[in-house]
PDB file of C-alpha atoms in Angstrom:
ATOM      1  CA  UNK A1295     -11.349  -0.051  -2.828  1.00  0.00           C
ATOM      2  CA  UNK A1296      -9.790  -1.594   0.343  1.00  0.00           C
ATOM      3  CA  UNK A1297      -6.001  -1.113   0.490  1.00  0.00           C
ATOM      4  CA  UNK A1298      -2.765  -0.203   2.132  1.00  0.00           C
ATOM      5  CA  UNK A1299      -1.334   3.302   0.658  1.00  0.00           C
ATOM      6  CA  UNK A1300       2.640   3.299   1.576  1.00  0.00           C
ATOM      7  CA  UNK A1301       4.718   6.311  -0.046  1.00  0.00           C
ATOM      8  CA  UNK A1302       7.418   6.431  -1.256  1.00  0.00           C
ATOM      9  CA  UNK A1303       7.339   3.163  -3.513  1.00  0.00           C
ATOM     10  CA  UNK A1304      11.615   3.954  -3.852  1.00  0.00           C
ATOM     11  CA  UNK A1305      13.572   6.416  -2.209  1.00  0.00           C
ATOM     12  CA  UNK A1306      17.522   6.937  -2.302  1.00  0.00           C
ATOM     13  CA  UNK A1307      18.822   8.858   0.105  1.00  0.00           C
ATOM     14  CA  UNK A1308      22.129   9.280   2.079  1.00  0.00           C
ATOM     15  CA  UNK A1309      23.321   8.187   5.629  1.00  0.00           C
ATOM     16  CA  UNK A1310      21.917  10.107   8.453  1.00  0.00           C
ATOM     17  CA  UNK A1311      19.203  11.842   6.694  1.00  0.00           C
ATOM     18  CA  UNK A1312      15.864  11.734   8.174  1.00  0.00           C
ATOM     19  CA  UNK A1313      13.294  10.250   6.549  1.00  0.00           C
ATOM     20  CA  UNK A1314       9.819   8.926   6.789  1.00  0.00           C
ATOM     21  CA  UNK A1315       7.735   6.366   5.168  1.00  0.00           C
ATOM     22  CA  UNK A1316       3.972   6.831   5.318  1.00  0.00           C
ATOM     23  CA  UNK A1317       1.477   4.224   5.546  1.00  0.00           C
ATOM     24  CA  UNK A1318      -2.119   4.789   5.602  1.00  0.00           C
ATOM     25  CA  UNK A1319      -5.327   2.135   5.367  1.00  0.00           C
ATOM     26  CA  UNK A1320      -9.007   2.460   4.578  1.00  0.00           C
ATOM     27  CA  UNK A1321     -10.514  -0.230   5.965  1.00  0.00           C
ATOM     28  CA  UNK A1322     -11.002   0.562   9.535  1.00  0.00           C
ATOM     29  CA  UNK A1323      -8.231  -1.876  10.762  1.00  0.00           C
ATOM     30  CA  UNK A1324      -6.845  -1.955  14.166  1.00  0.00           C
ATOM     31  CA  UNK A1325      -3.442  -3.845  13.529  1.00  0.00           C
ATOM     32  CA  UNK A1326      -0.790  -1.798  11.515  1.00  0.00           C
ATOM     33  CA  UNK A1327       2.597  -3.692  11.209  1.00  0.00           C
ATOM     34  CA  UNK A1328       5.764  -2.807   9.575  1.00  0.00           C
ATOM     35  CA  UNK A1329       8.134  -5.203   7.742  1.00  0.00           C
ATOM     36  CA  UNK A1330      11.706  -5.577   5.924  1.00  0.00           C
ATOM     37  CA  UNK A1331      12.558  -7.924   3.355  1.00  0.00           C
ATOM     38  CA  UNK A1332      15.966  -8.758   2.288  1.00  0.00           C
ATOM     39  CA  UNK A1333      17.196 -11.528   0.572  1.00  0.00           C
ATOM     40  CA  UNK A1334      17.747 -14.760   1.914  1.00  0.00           C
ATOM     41  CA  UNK A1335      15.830 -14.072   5.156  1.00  0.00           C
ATOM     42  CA  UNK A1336      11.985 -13.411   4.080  1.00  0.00           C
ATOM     43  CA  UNK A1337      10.162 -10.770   5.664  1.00  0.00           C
ATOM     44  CA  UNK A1338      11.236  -9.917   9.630  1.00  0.00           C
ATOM     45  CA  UNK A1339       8.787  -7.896  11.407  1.00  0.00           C
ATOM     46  CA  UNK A1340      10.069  -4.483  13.007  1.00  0.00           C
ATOM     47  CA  UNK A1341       7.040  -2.387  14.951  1.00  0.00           C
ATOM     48  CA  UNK A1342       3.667  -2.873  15.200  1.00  0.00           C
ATOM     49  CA  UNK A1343       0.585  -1.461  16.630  1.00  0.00           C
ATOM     50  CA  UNK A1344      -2.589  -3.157  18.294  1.00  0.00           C
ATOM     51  CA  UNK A1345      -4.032   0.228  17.809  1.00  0.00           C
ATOM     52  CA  UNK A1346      -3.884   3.699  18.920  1.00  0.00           C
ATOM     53  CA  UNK A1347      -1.172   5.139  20.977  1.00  0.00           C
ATOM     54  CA  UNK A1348      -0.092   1.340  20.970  1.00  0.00           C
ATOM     55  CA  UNK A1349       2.542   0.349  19.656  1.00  0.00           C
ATOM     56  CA  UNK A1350       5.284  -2.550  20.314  1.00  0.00           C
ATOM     57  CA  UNK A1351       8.878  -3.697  19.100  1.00  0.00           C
ATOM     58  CA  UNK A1352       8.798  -6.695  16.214  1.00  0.00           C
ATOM     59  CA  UNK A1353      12.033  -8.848  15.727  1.00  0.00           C
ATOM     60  CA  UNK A1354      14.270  -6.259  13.849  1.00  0.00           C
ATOM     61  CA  UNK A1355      13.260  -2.566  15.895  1.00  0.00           C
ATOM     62  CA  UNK A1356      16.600  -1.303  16.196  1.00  0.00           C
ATOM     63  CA  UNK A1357      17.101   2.395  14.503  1.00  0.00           C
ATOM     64  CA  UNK A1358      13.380   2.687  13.669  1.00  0.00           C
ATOM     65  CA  UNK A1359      10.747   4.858  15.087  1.00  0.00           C
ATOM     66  CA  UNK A1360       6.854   4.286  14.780  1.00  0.00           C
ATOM     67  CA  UNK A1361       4.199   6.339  15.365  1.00  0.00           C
ATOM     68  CA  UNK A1362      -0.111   5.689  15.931  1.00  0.00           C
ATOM     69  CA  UNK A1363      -1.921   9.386  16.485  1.00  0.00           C
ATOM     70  CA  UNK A1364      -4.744   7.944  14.192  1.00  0.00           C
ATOM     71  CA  UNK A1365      -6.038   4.731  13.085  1.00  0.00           C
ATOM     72  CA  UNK A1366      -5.724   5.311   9.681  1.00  0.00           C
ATOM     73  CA  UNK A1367      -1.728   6.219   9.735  1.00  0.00           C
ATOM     74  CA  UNK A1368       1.599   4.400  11.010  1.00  0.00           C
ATOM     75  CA  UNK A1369       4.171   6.311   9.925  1.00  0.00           C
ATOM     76  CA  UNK A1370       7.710   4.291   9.981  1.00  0.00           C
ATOM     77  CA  UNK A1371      10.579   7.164  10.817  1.00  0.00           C
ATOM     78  CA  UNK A1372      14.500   6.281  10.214  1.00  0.00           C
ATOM     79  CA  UNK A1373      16.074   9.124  12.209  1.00  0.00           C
ATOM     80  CA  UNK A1374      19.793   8.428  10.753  1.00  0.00           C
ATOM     81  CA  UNK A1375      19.495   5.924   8.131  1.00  0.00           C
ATOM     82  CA  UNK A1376      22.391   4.082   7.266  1.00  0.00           C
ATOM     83  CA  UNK A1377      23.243   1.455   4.635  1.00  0.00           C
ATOM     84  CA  UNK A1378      21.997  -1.726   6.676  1.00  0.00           C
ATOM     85  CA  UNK A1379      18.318  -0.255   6.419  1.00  0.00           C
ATOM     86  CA  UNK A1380      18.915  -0.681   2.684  1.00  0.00           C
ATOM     87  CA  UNK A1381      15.705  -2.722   2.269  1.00  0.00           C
ATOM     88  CA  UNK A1382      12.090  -3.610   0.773  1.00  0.00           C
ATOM     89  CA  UNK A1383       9.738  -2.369   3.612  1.00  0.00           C
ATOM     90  CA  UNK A1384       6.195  -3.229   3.679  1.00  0.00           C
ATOM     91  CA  UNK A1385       3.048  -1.730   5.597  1.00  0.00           C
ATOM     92  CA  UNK A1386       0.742  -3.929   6.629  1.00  0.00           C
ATOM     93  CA  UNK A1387      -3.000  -3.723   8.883  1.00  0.00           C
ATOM     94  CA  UNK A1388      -5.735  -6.648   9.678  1.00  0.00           C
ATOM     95  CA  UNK A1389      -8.849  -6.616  11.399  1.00  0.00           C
ATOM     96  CA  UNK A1390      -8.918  -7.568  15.417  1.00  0.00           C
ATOM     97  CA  UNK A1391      -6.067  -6.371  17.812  1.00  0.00           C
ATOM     98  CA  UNK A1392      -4.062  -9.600  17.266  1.00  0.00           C
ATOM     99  CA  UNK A1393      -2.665 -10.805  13.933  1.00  0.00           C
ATOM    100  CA  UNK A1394      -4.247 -13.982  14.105  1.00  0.00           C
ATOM    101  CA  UNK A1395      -6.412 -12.619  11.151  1.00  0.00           C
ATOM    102  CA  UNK A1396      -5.260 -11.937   7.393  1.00  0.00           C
ATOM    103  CA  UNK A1397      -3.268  -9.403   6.560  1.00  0.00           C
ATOM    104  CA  UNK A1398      -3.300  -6.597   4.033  1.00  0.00           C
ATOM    105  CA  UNK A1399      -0.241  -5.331   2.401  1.00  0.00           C
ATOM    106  CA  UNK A1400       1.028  -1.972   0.635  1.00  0.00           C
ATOM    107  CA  UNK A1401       3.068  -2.293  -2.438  1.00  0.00           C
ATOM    108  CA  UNK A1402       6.053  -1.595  -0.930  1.00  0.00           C
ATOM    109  CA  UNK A1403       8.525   0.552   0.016  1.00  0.00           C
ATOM    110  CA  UNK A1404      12.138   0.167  -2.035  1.00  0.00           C
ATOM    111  CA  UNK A1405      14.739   2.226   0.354  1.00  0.00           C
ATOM    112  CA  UNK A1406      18.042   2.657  -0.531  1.00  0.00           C
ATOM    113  CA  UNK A1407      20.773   4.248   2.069  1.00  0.00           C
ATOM    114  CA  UNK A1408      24.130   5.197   0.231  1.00  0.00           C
TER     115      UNK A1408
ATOM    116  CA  UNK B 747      13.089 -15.100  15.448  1.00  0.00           C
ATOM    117  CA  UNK B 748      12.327 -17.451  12.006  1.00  0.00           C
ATOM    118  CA  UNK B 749       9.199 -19.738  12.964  1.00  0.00           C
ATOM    119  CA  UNK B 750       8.062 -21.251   9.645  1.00  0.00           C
ATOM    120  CA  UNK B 751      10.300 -22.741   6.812  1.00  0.00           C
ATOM    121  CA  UNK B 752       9.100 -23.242   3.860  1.00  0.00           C
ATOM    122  CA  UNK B 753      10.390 -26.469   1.658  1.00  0.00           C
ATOM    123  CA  UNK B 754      11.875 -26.642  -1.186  1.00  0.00           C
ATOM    124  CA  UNK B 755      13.172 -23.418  -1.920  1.00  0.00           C
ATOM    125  CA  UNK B 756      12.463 -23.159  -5.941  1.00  0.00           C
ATOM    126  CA  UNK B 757       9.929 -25.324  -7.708  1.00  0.00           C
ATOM    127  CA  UNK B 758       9.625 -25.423 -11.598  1.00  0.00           C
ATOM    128  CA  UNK B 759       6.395 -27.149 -13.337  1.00  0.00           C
ATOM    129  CA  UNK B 760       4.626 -27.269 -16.210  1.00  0.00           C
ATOM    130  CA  UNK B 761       1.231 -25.086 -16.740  1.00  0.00           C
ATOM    131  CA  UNK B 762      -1.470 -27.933 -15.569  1.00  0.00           C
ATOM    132  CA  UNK B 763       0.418 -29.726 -13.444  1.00  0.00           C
ATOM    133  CA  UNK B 764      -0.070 -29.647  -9.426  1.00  0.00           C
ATOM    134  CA  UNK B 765       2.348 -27.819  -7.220  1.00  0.00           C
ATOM    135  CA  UNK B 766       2.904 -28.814  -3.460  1.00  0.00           C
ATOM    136  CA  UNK B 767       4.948 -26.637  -1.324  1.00  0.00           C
ATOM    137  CA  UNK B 768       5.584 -27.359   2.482  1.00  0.00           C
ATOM    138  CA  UNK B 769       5.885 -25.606   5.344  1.00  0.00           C
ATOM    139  CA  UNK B 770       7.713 -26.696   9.000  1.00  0.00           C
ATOM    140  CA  UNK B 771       7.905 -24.658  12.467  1.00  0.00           C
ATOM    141  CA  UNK B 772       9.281 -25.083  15.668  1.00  0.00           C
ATOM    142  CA  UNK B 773       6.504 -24.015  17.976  1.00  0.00           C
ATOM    143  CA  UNK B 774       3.358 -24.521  19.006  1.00  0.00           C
ATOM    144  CA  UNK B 775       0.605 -22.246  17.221  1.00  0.00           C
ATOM    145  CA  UNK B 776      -2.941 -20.474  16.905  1.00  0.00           C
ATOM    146  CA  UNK B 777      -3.239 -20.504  13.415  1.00  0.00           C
ATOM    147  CA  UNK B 778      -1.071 -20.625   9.679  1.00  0.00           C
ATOM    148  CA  UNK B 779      -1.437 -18.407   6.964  1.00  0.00           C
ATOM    149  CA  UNK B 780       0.145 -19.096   3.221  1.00  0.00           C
ATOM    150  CA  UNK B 781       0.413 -15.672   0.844  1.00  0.00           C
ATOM    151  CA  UNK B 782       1.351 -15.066  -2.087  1.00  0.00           C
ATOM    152  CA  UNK B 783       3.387 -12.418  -3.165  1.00  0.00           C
ATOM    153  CA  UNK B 784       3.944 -11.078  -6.966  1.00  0.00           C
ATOM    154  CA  UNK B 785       7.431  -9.465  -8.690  1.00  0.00           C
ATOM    155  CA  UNK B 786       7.403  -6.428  -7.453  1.00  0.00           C
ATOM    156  CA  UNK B 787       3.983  -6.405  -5.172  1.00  0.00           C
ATOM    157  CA  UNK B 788       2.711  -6.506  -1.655  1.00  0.00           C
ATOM    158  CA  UNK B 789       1.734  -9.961  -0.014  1.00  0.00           C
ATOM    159  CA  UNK B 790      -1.435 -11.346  -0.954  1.00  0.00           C
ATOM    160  CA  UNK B 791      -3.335 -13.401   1.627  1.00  0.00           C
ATOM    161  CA  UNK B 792      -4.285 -16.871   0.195  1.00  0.00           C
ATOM    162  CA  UNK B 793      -5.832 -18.698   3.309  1.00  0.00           C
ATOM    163  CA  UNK B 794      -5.735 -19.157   6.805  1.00  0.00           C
ATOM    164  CA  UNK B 795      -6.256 -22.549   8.620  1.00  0.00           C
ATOM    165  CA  UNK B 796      -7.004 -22.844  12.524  1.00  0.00           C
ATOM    166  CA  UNK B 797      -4.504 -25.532  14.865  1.00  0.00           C
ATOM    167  CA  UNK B 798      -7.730 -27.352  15.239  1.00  0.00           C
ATOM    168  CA  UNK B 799      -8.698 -27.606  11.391  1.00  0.00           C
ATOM    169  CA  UNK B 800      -6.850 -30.392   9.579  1.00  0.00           C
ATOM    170  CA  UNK B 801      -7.488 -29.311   6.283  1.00  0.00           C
ATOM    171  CA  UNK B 802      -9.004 -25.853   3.937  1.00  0.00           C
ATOM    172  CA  UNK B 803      -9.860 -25.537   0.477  1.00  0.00           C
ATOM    173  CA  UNK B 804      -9.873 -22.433  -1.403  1.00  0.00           C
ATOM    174  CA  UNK B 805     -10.827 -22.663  -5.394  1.00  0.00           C
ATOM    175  CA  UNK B 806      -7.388 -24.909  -6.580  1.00  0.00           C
ATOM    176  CA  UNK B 807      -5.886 -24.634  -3.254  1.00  0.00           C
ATOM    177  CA  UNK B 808      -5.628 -26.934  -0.497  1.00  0.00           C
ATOM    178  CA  UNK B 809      -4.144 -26.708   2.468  1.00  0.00           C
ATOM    179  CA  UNK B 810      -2.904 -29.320   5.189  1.00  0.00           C
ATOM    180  CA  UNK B 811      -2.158 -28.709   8.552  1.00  0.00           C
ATOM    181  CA  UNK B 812      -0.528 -31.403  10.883  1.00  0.00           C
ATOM    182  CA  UNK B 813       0.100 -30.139  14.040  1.00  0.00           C
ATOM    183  CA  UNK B 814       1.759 -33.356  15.666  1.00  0.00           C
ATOM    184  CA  UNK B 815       4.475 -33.002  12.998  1.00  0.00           C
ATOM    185  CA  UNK B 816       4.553 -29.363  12.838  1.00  0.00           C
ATOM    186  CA  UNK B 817       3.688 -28.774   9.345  1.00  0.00           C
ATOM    187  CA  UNK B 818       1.237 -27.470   6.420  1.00  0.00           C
ATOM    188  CA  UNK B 819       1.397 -28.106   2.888  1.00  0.00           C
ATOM    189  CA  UNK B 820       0.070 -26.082  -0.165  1.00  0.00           C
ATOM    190  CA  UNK B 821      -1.630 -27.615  -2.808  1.00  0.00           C
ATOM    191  CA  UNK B 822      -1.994 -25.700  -6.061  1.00  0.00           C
ATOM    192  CA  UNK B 823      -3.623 -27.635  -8.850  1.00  0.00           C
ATOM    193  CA  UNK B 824      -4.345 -27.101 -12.705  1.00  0.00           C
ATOM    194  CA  UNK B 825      -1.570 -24.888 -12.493  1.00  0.00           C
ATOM    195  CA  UNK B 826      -1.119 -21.519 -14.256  1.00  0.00           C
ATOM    196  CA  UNK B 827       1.533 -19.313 -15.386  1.00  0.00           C
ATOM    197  CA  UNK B 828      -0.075 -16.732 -13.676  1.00  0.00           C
ATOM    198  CA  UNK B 829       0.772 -18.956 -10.013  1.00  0.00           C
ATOM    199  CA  UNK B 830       4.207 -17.915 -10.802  1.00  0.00           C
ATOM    200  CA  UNK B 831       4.852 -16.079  -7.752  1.00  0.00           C
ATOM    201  CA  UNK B 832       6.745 -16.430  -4.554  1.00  0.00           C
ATOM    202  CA  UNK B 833       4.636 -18.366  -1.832  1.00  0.00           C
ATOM    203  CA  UNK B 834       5.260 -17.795   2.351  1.00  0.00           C
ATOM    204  CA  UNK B 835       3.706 -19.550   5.341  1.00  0.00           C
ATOM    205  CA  UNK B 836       3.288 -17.453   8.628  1.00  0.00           C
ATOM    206  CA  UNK B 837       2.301 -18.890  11.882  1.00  0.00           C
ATOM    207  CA  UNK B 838       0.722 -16.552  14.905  1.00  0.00           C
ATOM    208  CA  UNK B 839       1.975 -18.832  18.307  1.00  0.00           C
ATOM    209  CA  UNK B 840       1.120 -17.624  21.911  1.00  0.00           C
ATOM    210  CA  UNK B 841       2.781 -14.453  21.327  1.00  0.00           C
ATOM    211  CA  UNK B 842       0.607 -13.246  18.899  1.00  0.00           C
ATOM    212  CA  UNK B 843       3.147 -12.311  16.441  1.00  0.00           C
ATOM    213  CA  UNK B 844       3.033 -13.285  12.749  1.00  0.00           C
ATOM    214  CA  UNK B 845       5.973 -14.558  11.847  1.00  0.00           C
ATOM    215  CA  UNK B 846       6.904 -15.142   8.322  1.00  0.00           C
ATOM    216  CA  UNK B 847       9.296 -18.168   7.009  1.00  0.00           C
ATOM    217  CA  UNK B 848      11.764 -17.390   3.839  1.00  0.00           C
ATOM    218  CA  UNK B 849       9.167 -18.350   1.156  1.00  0.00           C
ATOM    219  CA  UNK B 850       8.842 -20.813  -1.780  1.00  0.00           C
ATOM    220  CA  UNK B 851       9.542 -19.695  -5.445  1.00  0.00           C
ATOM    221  CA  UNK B 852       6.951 -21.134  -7.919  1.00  0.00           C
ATOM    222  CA  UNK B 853       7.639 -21.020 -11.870  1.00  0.00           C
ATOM    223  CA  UNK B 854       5.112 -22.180 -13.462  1.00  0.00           C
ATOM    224  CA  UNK B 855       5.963 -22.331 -17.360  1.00  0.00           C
ATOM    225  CA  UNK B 856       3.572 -22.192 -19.983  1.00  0.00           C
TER     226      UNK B 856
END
């Protein structure tokens, strides 16, 4: 079955601890693409990846790290969470090295920073 | 940046009925998407229409594009509780980002 694996699904955790939130896709895709959502202001875009070793800033990058060593795998890293990264995050990949094609999502990713 | 903004905010029908929900930008584009997107669940891609295409059907959807006014609408008909969901438009301009507007949510009661 074609999907987008993201682990966690919900995570608490404290300010400044490390943390990482997998993503991983089976369908051969060359886009990856991480996203927030928070109330009141949809879904904002934060890294993606055209595809490996490639990698670019979305709209919110700030206090996120990315990663693209495979195809299959974009790992999102917070290196010192804090409270404002409180957030749904979601995974996302699509065929072609432009998102001008569908998109396929994870589940989700509920973080909570305390 | 915000490119798509989706109008109105909340809609409430009755099961059968049709449900349009609208969608504005700012800038030019290559293409606009509409998903759908569950309590609790990922986005789900419902369709994509081209800047050249003026209109797409997909089973009960139907989807308008106007590019001179900057806008789409979604047309759900025969409505279904199971539509209740939250709906978004995202539009892909020169920059080749996807770019998501605030989204529309449908209640759809039985």
């Amino acid at each position: 079955e074609a999907q987008v694996t993201q682990n966690p699904r919900y995570l608490i955790t404290v300010t400044g601890k490390k943390l990482t939130v997998t993503c991983s896709q089976n369908m051969n895709h060359e886009y990856m693409s991480w996203y927030r959502q928070d109330p009141g202001l949809g879904l904002r875009q934060i890294y993606y990846s055209m595809n490996v070793e490639v990698t670019d800033k979305g709209d919110v990058p700030e206090g996120y790290k990315v990663s693209r060593k495979e195809k299959r795998n974009f790992p999102l890293i917070l290196e010192s969470p804090s409270p404002n990264q409180t957030s749904l995050y979601f995974c996302a990949s699509g065929t072609g090295t432009a998102p001008n094609q569908p998109q396929h999502f994870g589940d989700g990713t509920r973080l909570s920073i305390l | 940046s915000q490119q798509g903004e989706e109008d109105p905010q909340a809609l409430s029908i009755q099961e059968g009925e049709n449900a349009t929900m609208n969608c504005s930008y700012k800038t030019s584009i290559n293409n606009l998407q509409w998903y759908r997107q569950n309590s609790g669940r990922g986005l789900v891609h419902l369709i994509l229409i081209r800047s050249n295409e003026r209109e797409k059907h997909s089973g009960r959807l139907r989807v308008t594009l106007d590019t001179s006014k900057k806008s789409s609408s979604l047309l759900i008909t025969a409505s279904r509780a199971a539509d209740t969901a939250s709906y978004f438009c995202a539009t892909t301009g020169a920059n080749s980002k996807l770019t998501f507007g605030k989204g529309i949510t449908l209640s759809v009661r039985p």
